[in-house]
Each structure stands twice: as C-alpha cells, then as structure tokens.
PDB file of C-alpha atoms in Angstrom:
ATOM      1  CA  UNK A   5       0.000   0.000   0.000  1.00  0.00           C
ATOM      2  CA  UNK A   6       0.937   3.813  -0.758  1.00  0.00           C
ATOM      3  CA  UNK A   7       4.455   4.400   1.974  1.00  0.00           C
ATOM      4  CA  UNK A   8       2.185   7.770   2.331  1.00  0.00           C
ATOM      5  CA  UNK A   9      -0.750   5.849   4.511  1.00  0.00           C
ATOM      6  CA  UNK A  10       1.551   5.442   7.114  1.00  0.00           C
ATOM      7  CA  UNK A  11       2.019   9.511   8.575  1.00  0.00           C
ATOM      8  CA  UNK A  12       0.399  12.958   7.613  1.00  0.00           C
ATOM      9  CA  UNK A  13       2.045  14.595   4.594  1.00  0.00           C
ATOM     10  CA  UNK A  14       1.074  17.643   5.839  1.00  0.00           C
ATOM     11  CA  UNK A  15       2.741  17.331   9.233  1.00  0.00           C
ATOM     12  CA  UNK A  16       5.623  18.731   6.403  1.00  0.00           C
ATOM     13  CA  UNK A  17       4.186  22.079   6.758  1.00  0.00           C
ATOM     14  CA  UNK A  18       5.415  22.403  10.376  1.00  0.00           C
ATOM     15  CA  UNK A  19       8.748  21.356   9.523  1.00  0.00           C
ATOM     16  CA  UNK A  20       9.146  23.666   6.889  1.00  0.00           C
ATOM     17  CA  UNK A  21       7.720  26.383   8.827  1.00  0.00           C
ATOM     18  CA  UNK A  22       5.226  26.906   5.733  1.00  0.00           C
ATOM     19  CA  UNK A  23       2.386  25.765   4.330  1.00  0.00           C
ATOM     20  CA  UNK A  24       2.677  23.101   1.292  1.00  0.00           C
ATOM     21  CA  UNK A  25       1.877  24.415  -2.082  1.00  0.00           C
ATOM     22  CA  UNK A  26      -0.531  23.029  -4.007  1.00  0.00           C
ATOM     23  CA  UNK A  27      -1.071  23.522  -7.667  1.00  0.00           C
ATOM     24  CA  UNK A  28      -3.492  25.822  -9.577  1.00  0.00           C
ATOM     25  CA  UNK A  29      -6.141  25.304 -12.331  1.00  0.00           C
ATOM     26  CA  UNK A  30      -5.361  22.402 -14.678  1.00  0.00           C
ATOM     27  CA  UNK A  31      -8.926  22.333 -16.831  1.00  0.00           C
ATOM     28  CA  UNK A  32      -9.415  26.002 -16.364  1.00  0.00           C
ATOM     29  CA  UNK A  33      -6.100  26.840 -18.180  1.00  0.00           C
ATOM     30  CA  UNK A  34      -6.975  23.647 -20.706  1.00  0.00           C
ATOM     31  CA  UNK A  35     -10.123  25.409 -21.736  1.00  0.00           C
ATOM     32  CA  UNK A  36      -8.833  29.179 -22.114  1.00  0.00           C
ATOM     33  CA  UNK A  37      -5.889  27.285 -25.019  1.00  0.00           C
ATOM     34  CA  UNK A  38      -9.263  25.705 -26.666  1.00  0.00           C
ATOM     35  CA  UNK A  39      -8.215  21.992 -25.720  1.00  0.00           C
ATOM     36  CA  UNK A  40     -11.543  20.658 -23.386  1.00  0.00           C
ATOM     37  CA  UNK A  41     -14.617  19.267 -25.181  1.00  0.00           C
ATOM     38  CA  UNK A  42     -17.771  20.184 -24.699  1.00  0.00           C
ATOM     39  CA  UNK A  43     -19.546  17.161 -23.048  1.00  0.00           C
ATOM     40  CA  UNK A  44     -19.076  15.477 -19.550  1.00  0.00           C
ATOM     41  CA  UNK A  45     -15.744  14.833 -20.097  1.00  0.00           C
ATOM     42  CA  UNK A  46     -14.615  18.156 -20.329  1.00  0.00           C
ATOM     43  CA  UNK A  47     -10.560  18.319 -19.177  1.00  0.00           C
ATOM     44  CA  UNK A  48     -10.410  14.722 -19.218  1.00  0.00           C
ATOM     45  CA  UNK A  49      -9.750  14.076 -23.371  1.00  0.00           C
ATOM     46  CA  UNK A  50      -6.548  16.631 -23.626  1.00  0.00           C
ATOM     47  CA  UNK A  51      -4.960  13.606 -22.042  1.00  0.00           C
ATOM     48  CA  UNK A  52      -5.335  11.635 -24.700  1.00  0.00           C
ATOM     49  CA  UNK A  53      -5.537  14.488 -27.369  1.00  0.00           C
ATOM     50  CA  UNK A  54      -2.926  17.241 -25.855  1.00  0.00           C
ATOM     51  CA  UNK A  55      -0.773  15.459 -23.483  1.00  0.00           C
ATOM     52  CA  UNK A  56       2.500  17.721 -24.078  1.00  0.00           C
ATOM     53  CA  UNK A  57       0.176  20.484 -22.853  1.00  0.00           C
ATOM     54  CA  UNK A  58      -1.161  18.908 -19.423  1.00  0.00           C
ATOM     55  CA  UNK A  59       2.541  18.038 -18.982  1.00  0.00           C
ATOM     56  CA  UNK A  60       3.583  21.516 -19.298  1.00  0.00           C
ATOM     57  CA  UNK A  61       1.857  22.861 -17.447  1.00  0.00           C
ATOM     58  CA  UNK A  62       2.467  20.695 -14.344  1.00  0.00           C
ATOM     59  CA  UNK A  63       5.825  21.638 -14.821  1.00  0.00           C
ATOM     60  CA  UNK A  64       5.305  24.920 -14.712  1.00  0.00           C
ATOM     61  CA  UNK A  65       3.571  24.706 -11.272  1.00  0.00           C
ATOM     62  CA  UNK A  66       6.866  22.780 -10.386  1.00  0.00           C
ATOM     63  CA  UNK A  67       9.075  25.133 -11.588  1.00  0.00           C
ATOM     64  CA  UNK A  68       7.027  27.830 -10.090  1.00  0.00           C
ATOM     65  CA  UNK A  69       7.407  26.324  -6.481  1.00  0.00           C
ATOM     66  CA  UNK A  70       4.475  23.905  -5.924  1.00  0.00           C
ATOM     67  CA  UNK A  71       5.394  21.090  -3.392  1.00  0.00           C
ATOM     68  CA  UNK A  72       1.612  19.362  -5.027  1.00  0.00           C
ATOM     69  CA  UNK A  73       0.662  18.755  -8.550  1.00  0.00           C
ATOM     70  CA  UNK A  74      -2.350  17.424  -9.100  1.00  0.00           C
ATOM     71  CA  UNK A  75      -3.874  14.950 -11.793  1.00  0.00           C
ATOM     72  CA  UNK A  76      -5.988  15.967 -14.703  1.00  0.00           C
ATOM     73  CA  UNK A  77      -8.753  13.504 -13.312  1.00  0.00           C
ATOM     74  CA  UNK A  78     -11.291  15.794 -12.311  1.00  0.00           C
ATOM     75  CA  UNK A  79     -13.532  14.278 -15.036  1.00  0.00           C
ATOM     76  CA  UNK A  80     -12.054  10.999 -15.691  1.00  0.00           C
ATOM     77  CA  UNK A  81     -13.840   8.934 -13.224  1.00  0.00           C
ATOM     78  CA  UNK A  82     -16.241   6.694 -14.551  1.00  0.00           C
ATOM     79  CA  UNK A  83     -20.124   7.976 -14.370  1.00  0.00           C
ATOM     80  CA  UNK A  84     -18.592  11.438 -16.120  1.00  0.00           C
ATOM     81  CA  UNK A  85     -16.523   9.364 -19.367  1.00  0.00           C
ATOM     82  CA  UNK A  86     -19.461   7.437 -19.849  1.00  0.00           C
ATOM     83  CA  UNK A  87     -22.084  10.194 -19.913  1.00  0.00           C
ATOM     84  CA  UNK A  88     -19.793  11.300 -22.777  1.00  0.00           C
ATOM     85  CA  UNK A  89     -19.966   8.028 -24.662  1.00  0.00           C
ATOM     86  CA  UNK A  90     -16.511   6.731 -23.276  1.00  0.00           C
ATOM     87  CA  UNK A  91     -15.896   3.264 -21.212  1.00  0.00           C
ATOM     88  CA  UNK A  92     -12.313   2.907 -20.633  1.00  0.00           C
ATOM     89  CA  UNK A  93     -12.056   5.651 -17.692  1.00  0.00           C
ATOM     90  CA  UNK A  94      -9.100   3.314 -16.788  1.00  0.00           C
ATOM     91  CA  UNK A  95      -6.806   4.975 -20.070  1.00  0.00           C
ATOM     92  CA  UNK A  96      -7.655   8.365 -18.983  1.00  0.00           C
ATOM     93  CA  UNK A  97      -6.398   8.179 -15.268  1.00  0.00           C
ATOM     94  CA  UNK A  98      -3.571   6.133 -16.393  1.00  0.00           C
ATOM     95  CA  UNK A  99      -2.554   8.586 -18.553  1.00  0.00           C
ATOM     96  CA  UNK A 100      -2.553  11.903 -16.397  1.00  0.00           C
ATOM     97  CA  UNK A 101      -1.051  10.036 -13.731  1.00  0.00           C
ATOM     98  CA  UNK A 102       1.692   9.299 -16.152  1.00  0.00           C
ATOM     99  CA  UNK A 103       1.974  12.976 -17.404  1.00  0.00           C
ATOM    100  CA  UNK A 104       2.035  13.898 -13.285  1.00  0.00           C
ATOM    101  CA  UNK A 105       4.671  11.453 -12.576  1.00  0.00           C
ATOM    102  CA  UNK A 106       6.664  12.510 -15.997  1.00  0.00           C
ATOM    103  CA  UNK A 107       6.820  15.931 -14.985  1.00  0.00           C
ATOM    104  CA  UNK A 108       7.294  15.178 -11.408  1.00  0.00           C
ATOM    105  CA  UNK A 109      10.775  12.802 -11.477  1.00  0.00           C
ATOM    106  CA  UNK A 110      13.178  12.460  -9.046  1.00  0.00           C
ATOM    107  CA  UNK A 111      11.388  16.228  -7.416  1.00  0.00           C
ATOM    108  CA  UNK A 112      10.628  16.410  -3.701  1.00  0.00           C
ATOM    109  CA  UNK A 113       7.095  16.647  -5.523  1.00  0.00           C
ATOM    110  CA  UNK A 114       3.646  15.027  -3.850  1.00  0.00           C
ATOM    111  CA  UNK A 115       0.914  13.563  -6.875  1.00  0.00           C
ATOM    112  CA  UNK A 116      -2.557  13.897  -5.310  1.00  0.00           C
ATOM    113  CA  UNK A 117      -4.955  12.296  -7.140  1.00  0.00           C
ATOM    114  CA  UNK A 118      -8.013  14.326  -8.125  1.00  0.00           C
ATOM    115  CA  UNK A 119     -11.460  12.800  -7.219  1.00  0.00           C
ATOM    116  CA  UNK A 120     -14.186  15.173  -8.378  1.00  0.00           C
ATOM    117  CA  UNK A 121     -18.179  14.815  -7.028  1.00  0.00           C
ATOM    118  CA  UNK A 122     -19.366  12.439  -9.597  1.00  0.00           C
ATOM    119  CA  UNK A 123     -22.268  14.422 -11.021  1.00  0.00           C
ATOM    120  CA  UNK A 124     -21.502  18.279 -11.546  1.00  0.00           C
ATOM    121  CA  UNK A 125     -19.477  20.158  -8.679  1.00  0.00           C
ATOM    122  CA  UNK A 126     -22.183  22.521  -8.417  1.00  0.00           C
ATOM    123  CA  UNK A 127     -25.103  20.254  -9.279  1.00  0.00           C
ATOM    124  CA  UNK A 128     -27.875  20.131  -6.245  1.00  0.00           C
ATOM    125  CA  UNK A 129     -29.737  17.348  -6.696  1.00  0.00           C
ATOM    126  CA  UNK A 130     -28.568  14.004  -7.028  1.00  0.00           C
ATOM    127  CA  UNK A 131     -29.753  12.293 -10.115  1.00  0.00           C
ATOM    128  CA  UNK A 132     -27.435   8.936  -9.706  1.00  0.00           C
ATOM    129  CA  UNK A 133     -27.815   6.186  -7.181  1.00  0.00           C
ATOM    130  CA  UNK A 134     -26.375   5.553  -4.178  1.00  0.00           C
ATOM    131  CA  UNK A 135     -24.838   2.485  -5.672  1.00  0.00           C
ATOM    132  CA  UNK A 136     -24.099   4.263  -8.326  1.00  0.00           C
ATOM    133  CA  UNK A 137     -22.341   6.716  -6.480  1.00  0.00           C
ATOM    134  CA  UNK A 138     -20.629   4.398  -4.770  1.00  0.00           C
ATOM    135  CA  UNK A 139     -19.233   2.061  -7.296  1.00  0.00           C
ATOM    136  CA  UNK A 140     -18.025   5.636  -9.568  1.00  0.00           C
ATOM    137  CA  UNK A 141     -15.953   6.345  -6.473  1.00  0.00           C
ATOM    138  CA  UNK A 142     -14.319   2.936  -5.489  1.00  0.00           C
ATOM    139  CA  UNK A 143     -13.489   2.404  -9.506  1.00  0.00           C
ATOM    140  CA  UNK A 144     -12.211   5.880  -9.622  1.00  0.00           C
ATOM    141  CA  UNK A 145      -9.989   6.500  -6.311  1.00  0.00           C
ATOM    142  CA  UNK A 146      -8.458   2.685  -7.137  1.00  0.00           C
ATOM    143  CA  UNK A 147      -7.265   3.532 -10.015  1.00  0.00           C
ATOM    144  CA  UNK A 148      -5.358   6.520  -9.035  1.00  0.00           C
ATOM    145  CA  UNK A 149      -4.220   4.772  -6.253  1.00  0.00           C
ATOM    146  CA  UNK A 150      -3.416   1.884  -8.899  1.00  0.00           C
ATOM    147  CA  UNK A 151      -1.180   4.169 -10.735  1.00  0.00           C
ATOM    148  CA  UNK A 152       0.681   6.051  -8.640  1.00  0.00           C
ATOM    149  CA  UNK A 153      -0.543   8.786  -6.892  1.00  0.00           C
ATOM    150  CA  UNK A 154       0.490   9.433  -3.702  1.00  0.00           C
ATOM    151  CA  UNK A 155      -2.861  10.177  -1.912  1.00  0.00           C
ATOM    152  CA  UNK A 156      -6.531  11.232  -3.375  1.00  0.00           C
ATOM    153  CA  UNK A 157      -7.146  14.972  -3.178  1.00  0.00           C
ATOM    154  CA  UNK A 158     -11.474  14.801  -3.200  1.00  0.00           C
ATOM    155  CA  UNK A 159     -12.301  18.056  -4.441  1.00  0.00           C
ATOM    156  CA  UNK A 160     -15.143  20.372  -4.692  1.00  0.00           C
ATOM    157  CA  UNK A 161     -17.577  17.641  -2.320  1.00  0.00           C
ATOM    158  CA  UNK A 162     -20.654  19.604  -1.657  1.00  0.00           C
ATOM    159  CA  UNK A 163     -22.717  16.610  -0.995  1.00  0.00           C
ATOM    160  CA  UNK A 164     -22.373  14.656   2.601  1.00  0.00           C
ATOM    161  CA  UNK A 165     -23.602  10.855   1.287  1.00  0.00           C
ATOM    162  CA  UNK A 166     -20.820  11.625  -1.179  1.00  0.00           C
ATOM    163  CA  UNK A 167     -18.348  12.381   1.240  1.00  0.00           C
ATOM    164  CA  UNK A 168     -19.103   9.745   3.917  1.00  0.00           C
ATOM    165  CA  UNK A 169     -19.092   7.017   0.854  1.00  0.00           C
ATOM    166  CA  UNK A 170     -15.563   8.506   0.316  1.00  0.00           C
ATOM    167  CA  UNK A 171     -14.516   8.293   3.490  1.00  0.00           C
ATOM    168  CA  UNK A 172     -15.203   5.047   4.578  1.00  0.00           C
ATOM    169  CA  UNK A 173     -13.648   3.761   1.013  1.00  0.00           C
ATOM    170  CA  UNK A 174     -10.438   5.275   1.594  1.00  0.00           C
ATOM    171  CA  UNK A 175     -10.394   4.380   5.118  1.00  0.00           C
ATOM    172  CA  UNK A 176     -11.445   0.796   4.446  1.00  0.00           C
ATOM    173  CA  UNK A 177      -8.476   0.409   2.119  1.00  0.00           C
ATOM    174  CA  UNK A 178      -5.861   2.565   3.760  1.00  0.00           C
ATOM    175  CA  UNK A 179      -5.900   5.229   1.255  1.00  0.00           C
ATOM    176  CA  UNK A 180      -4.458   8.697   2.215  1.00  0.00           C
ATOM    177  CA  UNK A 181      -7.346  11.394   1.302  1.00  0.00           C
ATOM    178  CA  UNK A 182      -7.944  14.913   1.843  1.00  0.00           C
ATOM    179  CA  UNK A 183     -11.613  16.508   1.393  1.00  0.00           C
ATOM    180  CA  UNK A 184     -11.785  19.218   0.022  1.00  0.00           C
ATOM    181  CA  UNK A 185     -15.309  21.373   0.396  1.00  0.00           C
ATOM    182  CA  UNK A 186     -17.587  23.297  -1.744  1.00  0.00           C
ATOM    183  CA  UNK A 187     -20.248  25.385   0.300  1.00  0.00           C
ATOM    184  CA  UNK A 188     -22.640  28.568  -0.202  1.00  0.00           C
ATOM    185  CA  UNK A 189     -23.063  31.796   0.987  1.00  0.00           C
ATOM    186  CA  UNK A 190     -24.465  30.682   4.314  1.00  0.00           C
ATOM    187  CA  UNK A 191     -21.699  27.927   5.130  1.00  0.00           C
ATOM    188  CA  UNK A 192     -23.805  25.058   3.834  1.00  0.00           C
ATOM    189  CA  UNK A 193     -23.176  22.085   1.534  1.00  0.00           C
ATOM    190  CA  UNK A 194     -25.072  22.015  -1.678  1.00  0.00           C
ATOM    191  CA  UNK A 195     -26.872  19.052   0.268  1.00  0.00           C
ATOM    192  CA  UNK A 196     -27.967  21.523   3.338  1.00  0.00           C
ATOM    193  CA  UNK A 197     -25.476  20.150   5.932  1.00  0.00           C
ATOM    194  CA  UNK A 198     -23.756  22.801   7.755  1.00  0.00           C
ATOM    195  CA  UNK A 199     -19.663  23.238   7.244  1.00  0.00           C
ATOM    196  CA  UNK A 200     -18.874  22.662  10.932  1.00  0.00           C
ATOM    197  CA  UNK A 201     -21.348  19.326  10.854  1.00  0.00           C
ATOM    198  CA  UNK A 202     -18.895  17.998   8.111  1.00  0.00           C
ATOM    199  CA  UNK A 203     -15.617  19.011   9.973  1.00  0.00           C
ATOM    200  CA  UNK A 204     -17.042  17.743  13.088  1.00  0.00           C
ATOM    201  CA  UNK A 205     -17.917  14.133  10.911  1.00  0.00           C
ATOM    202  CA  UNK A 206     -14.071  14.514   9.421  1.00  0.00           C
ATOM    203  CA  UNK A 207     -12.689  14.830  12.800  1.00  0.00           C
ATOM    204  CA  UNK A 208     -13.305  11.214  13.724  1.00  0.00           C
ATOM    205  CA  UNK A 209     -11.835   9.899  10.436  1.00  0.00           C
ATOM    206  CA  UNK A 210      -8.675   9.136   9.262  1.00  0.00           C
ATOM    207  CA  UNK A 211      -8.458  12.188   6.285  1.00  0.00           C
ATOM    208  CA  UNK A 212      -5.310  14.296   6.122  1.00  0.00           C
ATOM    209  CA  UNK A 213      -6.357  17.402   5.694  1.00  0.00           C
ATOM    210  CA  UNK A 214      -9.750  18.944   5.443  1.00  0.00           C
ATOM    211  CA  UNK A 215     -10.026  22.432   2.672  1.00  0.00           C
ATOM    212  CA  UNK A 216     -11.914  24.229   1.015  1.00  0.00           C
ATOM    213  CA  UNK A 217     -11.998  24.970  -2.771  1.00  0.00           C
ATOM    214  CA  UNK A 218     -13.803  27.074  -5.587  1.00  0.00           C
ATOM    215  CA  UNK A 219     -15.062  29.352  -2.966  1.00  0.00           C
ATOM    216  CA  UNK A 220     -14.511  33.136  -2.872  1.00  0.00           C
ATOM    217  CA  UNK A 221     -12.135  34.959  -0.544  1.00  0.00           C
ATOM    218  CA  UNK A 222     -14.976  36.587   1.117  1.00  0.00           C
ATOM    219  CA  UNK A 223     -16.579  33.186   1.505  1.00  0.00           C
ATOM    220  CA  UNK A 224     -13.347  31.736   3.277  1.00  0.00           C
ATOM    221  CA  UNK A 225     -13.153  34.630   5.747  1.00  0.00           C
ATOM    222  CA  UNK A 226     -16.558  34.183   6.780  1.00  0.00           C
ATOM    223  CA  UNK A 227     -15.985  30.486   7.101  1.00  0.00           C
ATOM    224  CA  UNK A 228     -12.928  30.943   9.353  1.00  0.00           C
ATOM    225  CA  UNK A 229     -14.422  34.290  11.525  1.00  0.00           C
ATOM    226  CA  UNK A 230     -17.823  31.543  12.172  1.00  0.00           C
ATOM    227  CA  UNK A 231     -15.813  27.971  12.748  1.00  0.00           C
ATOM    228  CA  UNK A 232     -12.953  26.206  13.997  1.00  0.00           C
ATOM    229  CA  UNK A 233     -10.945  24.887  11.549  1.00  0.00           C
ATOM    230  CA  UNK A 234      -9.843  20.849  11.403  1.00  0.00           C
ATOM    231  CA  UNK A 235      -6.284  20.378  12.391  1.00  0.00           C
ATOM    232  CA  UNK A 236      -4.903  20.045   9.167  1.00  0.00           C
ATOM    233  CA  UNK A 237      -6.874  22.702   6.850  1.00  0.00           C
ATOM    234  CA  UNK A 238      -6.078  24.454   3.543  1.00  0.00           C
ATOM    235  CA  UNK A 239      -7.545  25.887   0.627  1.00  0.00           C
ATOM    236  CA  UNK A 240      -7.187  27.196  -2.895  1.00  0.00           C
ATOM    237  CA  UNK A 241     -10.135  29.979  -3.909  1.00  0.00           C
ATOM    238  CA  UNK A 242     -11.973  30.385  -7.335  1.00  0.00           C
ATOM    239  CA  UNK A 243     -10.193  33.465  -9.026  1.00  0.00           C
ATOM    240  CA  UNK A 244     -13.277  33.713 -11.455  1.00  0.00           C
ATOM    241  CA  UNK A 245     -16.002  36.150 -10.315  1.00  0.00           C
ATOM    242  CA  UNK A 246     -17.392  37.720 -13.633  1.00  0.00           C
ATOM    243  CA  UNK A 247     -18.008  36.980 -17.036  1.00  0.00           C
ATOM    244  CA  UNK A 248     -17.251  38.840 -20.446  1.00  0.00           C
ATOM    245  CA  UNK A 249     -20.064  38.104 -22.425  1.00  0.00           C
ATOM    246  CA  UNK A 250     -19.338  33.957 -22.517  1.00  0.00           C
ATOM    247  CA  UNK A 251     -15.724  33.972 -21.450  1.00  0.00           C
ATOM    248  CA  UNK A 252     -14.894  33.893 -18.057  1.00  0.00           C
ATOM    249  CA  UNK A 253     -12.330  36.256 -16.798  1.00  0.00           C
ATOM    250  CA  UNK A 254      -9.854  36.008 -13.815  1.00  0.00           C
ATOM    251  CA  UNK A 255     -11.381  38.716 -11.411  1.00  0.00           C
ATOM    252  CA  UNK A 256      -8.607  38.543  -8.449  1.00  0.00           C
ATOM    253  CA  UNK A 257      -5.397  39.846  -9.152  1.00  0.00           C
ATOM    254  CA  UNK A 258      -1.850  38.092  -8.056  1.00  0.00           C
ATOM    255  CA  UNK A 259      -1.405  40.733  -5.712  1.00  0.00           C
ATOM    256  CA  UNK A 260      -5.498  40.297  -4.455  1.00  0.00           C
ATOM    257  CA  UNK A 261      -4.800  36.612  -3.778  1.00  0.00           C
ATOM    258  CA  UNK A 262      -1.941  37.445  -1.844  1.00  0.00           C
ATOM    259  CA  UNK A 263      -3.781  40.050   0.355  1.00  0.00           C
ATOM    260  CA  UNK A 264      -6.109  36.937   1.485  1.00  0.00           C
ATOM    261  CA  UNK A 265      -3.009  34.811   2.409  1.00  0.00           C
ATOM    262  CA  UNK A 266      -2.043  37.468   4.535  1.00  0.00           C
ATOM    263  CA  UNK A 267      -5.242  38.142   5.970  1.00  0.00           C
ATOM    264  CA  UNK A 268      -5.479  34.074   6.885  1.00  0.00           C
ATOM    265  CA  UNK A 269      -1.784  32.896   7.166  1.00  0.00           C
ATOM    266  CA  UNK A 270      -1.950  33.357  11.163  1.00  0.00           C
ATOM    267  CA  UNK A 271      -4.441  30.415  11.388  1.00  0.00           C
ATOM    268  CA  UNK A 272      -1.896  28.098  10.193  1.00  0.00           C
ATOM    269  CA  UNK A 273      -3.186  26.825   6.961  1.00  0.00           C
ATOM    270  CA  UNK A 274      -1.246  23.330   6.394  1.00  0.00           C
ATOM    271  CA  UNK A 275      -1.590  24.201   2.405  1.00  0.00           C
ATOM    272  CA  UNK A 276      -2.451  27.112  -0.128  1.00  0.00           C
ATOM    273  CA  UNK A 277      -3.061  26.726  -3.742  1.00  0.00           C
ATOM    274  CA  UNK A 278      -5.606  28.001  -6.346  1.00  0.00           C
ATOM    275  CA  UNK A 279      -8.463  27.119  -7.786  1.00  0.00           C
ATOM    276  CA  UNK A 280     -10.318  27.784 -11.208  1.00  0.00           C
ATOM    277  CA  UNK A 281      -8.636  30.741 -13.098  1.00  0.00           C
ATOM    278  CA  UNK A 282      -5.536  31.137 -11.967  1.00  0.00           C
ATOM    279  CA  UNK A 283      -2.072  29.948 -13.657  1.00  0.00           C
ATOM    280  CA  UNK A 284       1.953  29.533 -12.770  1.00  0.00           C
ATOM    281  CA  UNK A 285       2.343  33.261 -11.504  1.00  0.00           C
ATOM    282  CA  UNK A 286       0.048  32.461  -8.502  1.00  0.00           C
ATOM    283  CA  UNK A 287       1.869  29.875  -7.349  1.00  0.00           C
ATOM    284  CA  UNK A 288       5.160  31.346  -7.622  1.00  0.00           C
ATOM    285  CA  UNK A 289       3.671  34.271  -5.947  1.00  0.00           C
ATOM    286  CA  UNK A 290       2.534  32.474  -3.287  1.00  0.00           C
ATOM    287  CA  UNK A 291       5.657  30.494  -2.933  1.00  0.00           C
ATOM    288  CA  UNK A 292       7.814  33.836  -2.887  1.00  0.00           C
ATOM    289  CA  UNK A 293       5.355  35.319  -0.314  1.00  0.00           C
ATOM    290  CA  UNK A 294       5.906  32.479   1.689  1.00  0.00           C
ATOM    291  CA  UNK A 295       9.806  32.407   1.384  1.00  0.00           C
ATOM    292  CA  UNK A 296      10.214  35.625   2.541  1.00  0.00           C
ATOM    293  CA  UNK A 297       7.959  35.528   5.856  1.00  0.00           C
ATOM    294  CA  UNK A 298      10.722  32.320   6.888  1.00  0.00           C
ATOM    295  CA  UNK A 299      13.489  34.591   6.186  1.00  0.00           C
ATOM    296  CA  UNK A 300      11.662  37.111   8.684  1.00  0.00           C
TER     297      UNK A 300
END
C-alpha cells in the first residue's frame, strides 16, 4: 500500500515552517488554449488528445514552487466518461497520472490524485444512485491509487452521502485522502449540511487534511471568523467572479490573492493553492510570499 498511509504529509508544513503548495487550475487553463470538449468529459480528453500540454503545465507549477501537482482527473472517473460516450475511464487516469509522474521525477514533488463529485461540482440534486455513487468512487480513487498517486485529493464535495461514501472507502483500504469542500453563501453544503457538521464528521476519520476549494475569498473569511478549523486545513479559492459576455475572466489579481493569504496565514493553513482561473504566476507568488515571511 501507498508508503504515504503510514504519517500525515502535511505534518511537512510544520517542519518547513510553511504551508505546502498546491497547484493551480489544470482544466481552467486547458479550456482558455481551446483543448476541453464540450460534453461530460470536459478536461479529461486533452490527455489523450494534448498530453504535451497537461505536462507543461504541471511543470510549470513545479518550476514555479508547488510542493503538489495534481492529476488531470477531475472528469475521468467513470459515471462522467461514460455520460460522454466513453468506457475505458481506466486509459484516462492512467494517462494523467503518467503525465504527473513525468513531470514530477526524481522532485521532492507530492501527486494527489483528483477525485471530483461524480455528477456536476455545483449540481444540487442528485440524479445517480447511491450504488451508483458508490461504485463511480471505489473504480475511480483505485485507479489513481493503482497508478501512482500518492494520496486522493477529493475536491469540490458539496454533498455529505458523497463524502461519507468517500470516506469510509479510503479508510477501508488505507488510502491517504484529503476533502476538500464546496459550500454557499451561508456555510452550507449544496446538500444543506452545515460546514462545521462535516468538519465535526471529518474529525473522527482518518483524512489528512480537510479544505476548502472554488469558494470566494470573502466566503473563506466568513468560514474561518464563524468555525474552527480541522487540524490540518487548507484551501485554494476560485479566481473567477465575472463573465465577459461567454468567457470567463480572472477577477482577483496576483497581488489580491496574496492580500487573502495574509489576511489568513496566522491560522496556520497546512496548504495554499488556487483554484479555477488562476495559472503559474500564482503559485510562484505564493511560494515567494511564503519564502520571505521564513526569512523574517
């Protein structure tokens, strides 16, 4: 089983005397060069299609100081490929764990392994079964276990049965996870559950780390004025806020983003990243940012 299952990664964070950096947007910066389709699928084709461009650009996150890359999976996982006409999920998350581990070598570099909500991340009512639900999971996470990743970053949840079927997978088969949360404007999941019920829930597990993604910067300070944060927390916000007739546009600024790190930083996140808009120059923002408050 993954060496990883065995102690926190992010118990790293305190050694360094920093958070770990995660990533930014994979599919995001896929569909602004024209390469995601138009279907369920969405990120998961350029893959197969454009895999010299996923690969560059997780090394630029490496380059630009990300200790995290994550996997173009965030629609590979079964119930998604096949709404698009496509069976072998199994060749997509073999092949952007390949790409991750390509660009990754011999780096001090983590792979988590991205495990999107099965249905649409901002979908609210479930149209798929439990089982269902439950076998689109256990395929999914094994096989990015199966290949290589180091543990399974669940992204975006916004629905509790989701979550607790995740859960108790990954705990059943000693799988490193982290959940990461989507929630509204009045700290609820998509499925009604408060924030704090689900951190409460998370508390008894065996996750890594709990954070919260996709969200706005106003949404995260509210969420961490209102609730005590799990031991191991972290996040990496939505940079989109506005849209340009049909294209979206990257409303926070490099220097915006870094304003929230500063305004959270002192509640010891155990990692920062970014979420849907963003690009390299965040993280190597962040990671400079960071660098220079050790040398202080």
């Amino acid at each position: 089983m993954n060496f990883l299952s065995e102690f926190n990664i992010f118990n790293f964070s305190k050694r360094i005397k920093r958070p770990l950096i995660l990533d930014g947007a994979m599919g995001s910066l896929l569909e602004k060069k024209g390469l995601t389709a138009n279907d369920s699928a969405w990120s998961a084709k350029a893959n197969i299609k454009y895999p010299e461009k996923v690969l560059q650009i997780h090394k630029d996150y490496i380059f630009a100081g990300a200790d995290i890359i994550t996997t173009n999976t965030f629609r590979t996982n079964p119930y998604s490929l096949q709404s698009a006409g496509i069976k072998d999920y199994k060749k997509y998350v073999k092949k952007a764990v390949e790409l991750a581990k390509e660009a990754k070598k011999n780096l001090p570099v983590f792979i988590a392994g991205s495990n999107a909500p099965a249905e649409d991340c901002y979908q609210v009512q479930r149209t798929i079964s439990r089982k269902q639900l439950e076998l689109n999971h256990s395929n999914h996470i094994e096989a990015l276990v199966e290949y290589g990743c180091h543990f399974i970053l669940n992204e975006t949840q916004s629905h509790f049965d989701e979550i607790k079927i995740i859960s108790k997978y990954c705990e059943r088969n000693n799988i490193p996870y982290v959940i990461s949360l989507f929630f509204d404007e009045n700290l609820n999941l998509l499925s009604g559950e408060k924030v704090t019920y689900v951190t409460d829930y998370l508390s008894d597990s065996a996750v890594l780390a709990v954070g919260y993604n996709c969200i706005s910067d106003k949404l995260l300070l509210k969420l961490i004025n209102q609730n005590n944060l799990y031991k191991y927390w972290g996040f990496y916000l939505n940079c989109f806020g506005k849209n340009a007739g049909s294209e979206k546009v990257c409303s926070i600024s490099v220097a915006d983003y870094l304003v929230t790190i500063q305004e959270v930083i002192n509640f010891n996140p155990a990692f920062i990243g970014a979420c849907c808009g963003s690009n390299p120059e965040f993280i190597k923002a962040i990671k400079s940012f960071l660098d220079g408050r050790i040398k202080h």
